[in-house]
Amino acid sequence: MGRKFFVGGNWKCNGTGEEVKKIVSTLNAGEVPSGDVVEVVVSPPFVFLPLVKSTLKPDFHVAAQNCWVKKGGAFTGEISADIAEMLVNLGIPWVILGHSERRLLLNESNEFVGEKVAYALSKGLKVIACVGETLEQRESGSTMEVVAAQTKAIADKVSNWANVVLAYEPVWAIGTGKVATPAQAQEVHSELRNWFQANISPEVAATIRIIYGGSVSGANCKELAAKPDVDGFLVGGASLKPEFIDIIKSAEVKKNC
Ligand code: PEP
């Protein structure tokens, strides 16, 4: 069975209640391929999760942008993934973990991200796990070493990859307007798949969805989507705009590949 195209929208720390309602109504009205062709997941700030969950059309799903590494309790400002508690209890099926903004601004280490992914999965959440190199790392030729180490730290804690989507997001492309070329994205995605083949299993290598993130737009998505190892996108800025619908539609490119 082929890998279903996946489009995630990371709204980050953006939006007022009114803006969120507007984005949801644009999404609900958008004519997009059916759920057999593309899986769409949007990730609003925590405070808007219930609103988005209750107003978004049911074909689309909702993700949290982070969750705590263990059971809830005395962890001010954190959100628990625990089944009896918050995200799963609210019916939020997905969470984004390991985003570079958290790795870099909040010093989340590879090991900490690995622990969070394992805990979230153990509580029934599906995870969009992000990896990616900085410009300095790319220029020094260590891109693959960096993303492999980030992926290995997850693999050290996780044995079942069925509910993981891996997002390759080069840090230099996030929010900069400098998108990776389709060839650059394909090269890293294919090497990551080889890494899964060598270190996890041929089955996981063949089935795990590896999506690209970093300045994806309505204008560049089709070319990226045409690459064989690009299984979709994680979209930041453009997920707040009507062009997100065009990005979802790029799933159709796979039909002609
Ligand atoms: C992101 O934050 O995950 C992202 C890819 O952002 P942008 O699309 O704005 O580069």
mmCIF file of N, CA and C and ligand atoms in Angstrom, residues 8-12 96 99-101 130 167-179 212-217 233-240 247, ligand 1:
data_model
loop_
_atom_site.group_PDB
_atom_site.id
_atom_site.type_symbol
_atom_site.label_atom_id
_atom_site.label_comp_id
_atom_site.label_asym_id
_atom_site.label_seq_id
_atom_site.Cartn_x
_atom_site.Cartn_y
_atom_site.Cartn_z
ATOM 1 N N GLY A 8 0.403 18.949 7.027
ATOM 2 C CA GLY A 8 0.195 19.524 8.353
ATOM 3 C C GLY A 8 0.322 21.041 8.286
ATOM 4 N N GLY A 9 -0.513 21.724 9.050
ATOM 5 C CA GLY A 9 -0.426 23.182 9.133
ATOM 6 C C GLY A 9 -0.050 23.565 10.556
ATOM 7 N N ASN A 10 1.121 24.156 10.707
ATOM 8 C CA ASN A 10 1.597 24.569 12.034
ATOM 9 C C ASN A 10 1.343 26.073 12.182
ATOM 10 N N TRP A 11 0.309 26.403 12.938
ATOM 11 C CA TRP A 11 -0.048 27.824 13.068
ATOM 12 C C TRP A 11 0.864 28.555 14.048
ATOM 13 N N LYS A 12 1.687 27.798 14.719
ATOM 14 C CA LYS A 12 2.626 28.370 15.700
ATOM 15 C C LYS A 12 1.882 29.250 16.707
ATOM 16 N N ILE A 96 2.741 17.767 17.476
ATOM 17 C CA ILE A 96 4.027 18.060 16.828
ATOM 18 C C ILE A 96 5.088 18.047 17.926
ATOM 19 N N HIS A 99 10.011 20.306 17.154
ATOM 20 C CA HIS A 99 10.142 21.420 16.193
ATOM 21 C C HIS A 99 11.429 22.187 16.492
ATOM 22 N N SER A 100 12.092 22.649 15.452
ATOM 23 C CA SER A 100 13.404 23.303 15.659
ATOM 24 C C SER A 100 13.281 24.566 16.509
ATOM 25 N N GLU A 101 12.116 25.218 16.460
ATOM 26 C CA GLU A 101 11.980 26.413 17.307
ATOM 27 C C GLU A 101 12.080 26.020 18.780
ATOM 28 N N CYS A 130 9.841 16.262 14.292
ATOM 29 C CA CYS A 130 10.614 17.111 13.384
ATOM 30 C C CYS A 130 12.115 16.930 13.576
ATOM 31 N N ALA A 167 9.030 14.737 10.009
ATOM 32 C CA ALA A 167 9.077 15.973 9.217
ATOM 33 C C ALA A 167 10.530 16.418 9.104
ATOM 34 N N TYR A 168 11.051 16.408 7.865
ATOM 35 C CA TYR A 168 12.390 16.960 7.643
ATOM 36 C C TYR A 168 12.234 18.452 7.402
ATOM 37 N N GLU A 169 12.755 19.233 8.334
ATOM 38 C CA GLU A 169 12.595 20.689 8.246
ATOM 39 C C GLU A 169 13.956 21.368 8.434
ATOM 40 N N PRO A 170 14.644 21.642 7.323
ATOM 41 C CA PRO A 170 15.913 22.342 7.469
ATOM 42 C C PRO A 170 15.682 23.699 8.143
ATOM 43 N N VAL A 171 16.461 23.974 9.182
ATOM 44 C CA VAL A 171 16.214 25.185 9.981
ATOM 45 C C VAL A 171 16.355 26.442 9.127
ATOM 46 N N TRP A 172 17.287 26.404 8.168
ATOM 47 C CA TRP A 172 17.536 27.571 7.326
ATOM 48 C C TRP A 172 16.383 27.865 6.371
ATOM 49 N N ALA A 173 15.457 26.931 6.263
ATOM 50 C CA ALA A 173 14.320 27.134 5.348
ATOM 51 C C ALA A 173 13.049 27.534 6.097
ATOM 52 N N ILE A 174 13.082 27.442 7.432
ATOM 53 C CA ILE A 174 11.842 27.695 8.180
ATOM 54 C C ILE A 174 11.599 29.192 8.355
ATOM 55 N N GLY A 175 10.503 29.643 7.795
ATOM 56 C CA GLY A 175 10.092 31.040 7.950
ATOM 57 C C GLY A 175 11.005 32.027 7.243
ATOM 58 N N THR A 176 11.881 31.543 6.370
ATOM 59 C CA THR A 176 12.852 32.431 5.729
ATOM 60 C C THR A 176 12.495 32.750 4.283
ATOM 61 N N GLY A 177 11.576 31.976 3.714
ATOM 62 C CA GLY A 177 11.262 32.146 2.289
ATOM 63 C C GLY A 177 12.282 31.421 1.414
ATOM 64 N N LYS A 178 13.315 30.818 2.064
ATOM 65 C CA LYS A 178 14.357 30.087 1.310
ATOM 66 C C LYS A 178 14.026 28.609 1.334
ATOM 67 N N VAL A 179 13.247 28.166 0.386
ATOM 68 C CA VAL A 179 12.819 26.757 0.391
ATOM 69 C C VAL A 179 13.955 25.858 -0.112
ATOM 70 N N TYR A 212 8.182 17.186 4.132
ATOM 71 C CA TYR A 212 9.138 18.303 4.096
ATOM 72 C C TYR A 212 8.500 19.562 4.679
ATOM 73 N N GLY A 213 9.292 20.321 5.441
ATOM 74 C CA GLY A 213 8.816 21.619 5.938
ATOM 75 C C GLY A 213 9.903 22.665 5.799
ATOM 76 N N GLY A 214 9.482 23.882 5.452
ATOM 77 C CA GLY A 214 10.423 24.986 5.308
ATOM 78 C C GLY A 214 10.048 25.817 4.111
ATOM 79 N N SER A 215 9.254 26.894 4.387
ATOM 80 C CA SER A 215 8.849 27.849 3.351
ATOM 81 C C SER A 215 8.096 27.210 2.178
ATOM 82 N N VAL A 216 7.311 26.176 2.500
ATOM 83 C CA VAL A 216 6.451 25.598 1.458
ATOM 84 C C VAL A 216 5.330 26.604 1.155
ATOM 85 N N SER A 217 5.020 26.749 -0.123
ATOM 86 C CA SER A 217 3.970 27.704 -0.521
ATOM 87 C C SER A 217 3.136 27.101 -1.645
ATOM 88 N N PHE A 233 3.822 17.604 3.486
ATOM 89 C CA PHE A 233 4.456 18.832 3.982
ATOM 90 C C PHE A 233 4.037 19.163 5.410
ATOM 91 N N LEU A 234 4.947 19.852 6.112
ATOM 92 C CA LEU A 234 4.559 20.570 7.322
ATOM 93 C C LEU A 234 4.732 22.043 6.968
ATOM 94 N N VAL A 235 3.653 22.791 7.097
ATOM 95 C CA VAL A 235 3.613 24.157 6.578
ATOM 96 C C VAL A 235 3.395 25.134 7.726
ATOM 97 N N GLY A 236 4.227 26.160 7.804
ATOM 98 C CA GLY A 236 4.055 27.177 8.837
ATOM 99 C C GLY A 236 3.252 28.355 8.293
ATOM 100 N N GLY A 237 3.978 29.403 7.873
ATOM 101 C CA GLY A 237 3.341 30.657 7.452
ATOM 102 C C GLY A 237 2.177 30.474 6.483
ATOM 103 N N ALA A 238 2.372 29.655 5.463
ATOM 104 C CA ALA A 238 1.336 29.521 4.430
ATOM 105 C C ALA A 238 0.105 28.769 4.932
ATOM 106 N N SER A 239 0.217 28.127 6.105
ATOM 107 C CA SER A 239 -0.971 27.405 6.597
ATOM 108 C C SER A 239 -1.999 28.357 7.200
ATOM 109 N N LEU A 240 -1.601 29.625 7.349
ATOM 110 C CA LEU A 240 -2.537 30.632 7.867
ATOM 111 C C LEU A 240 -3.270 31.333 6.731
ATOM 112 N N ILE A 247 -1.820 23.890 -1.327
ATOM 113 C CA ILE A 247 -0.790 22.946 -0.847
ATOM 114 C C ILE A 247 -1.437 21.574 -0.602
HETATM 115 C C1 PEP B 1 7.320 25.224 10.369
HETATM 116 O O1 PEP B 1 7.294 26.033 11.270
HETATM 117 O O2 PEP B 1 7.205 24.014 10.638
HETATM 118 C C2 PEP B 1 7.521 25.716 9.009
HETATM 119 C C3 PEP B 1 7.796 24.842 8.090
HETATM 120 O O3 PEP B 1 7.386 27.056 8.806
HETATM 121 P P1 PEP B 1 7.346 27.836 7.383
HETATM 122 O O4 PEP B 1 6.480 27.043 6.461
HETATM 123 O O5 PEP B 1 6.792 29.184 7.701
HETATM 124 O O6 PEP B 1 8.763 27.884 6.892
#
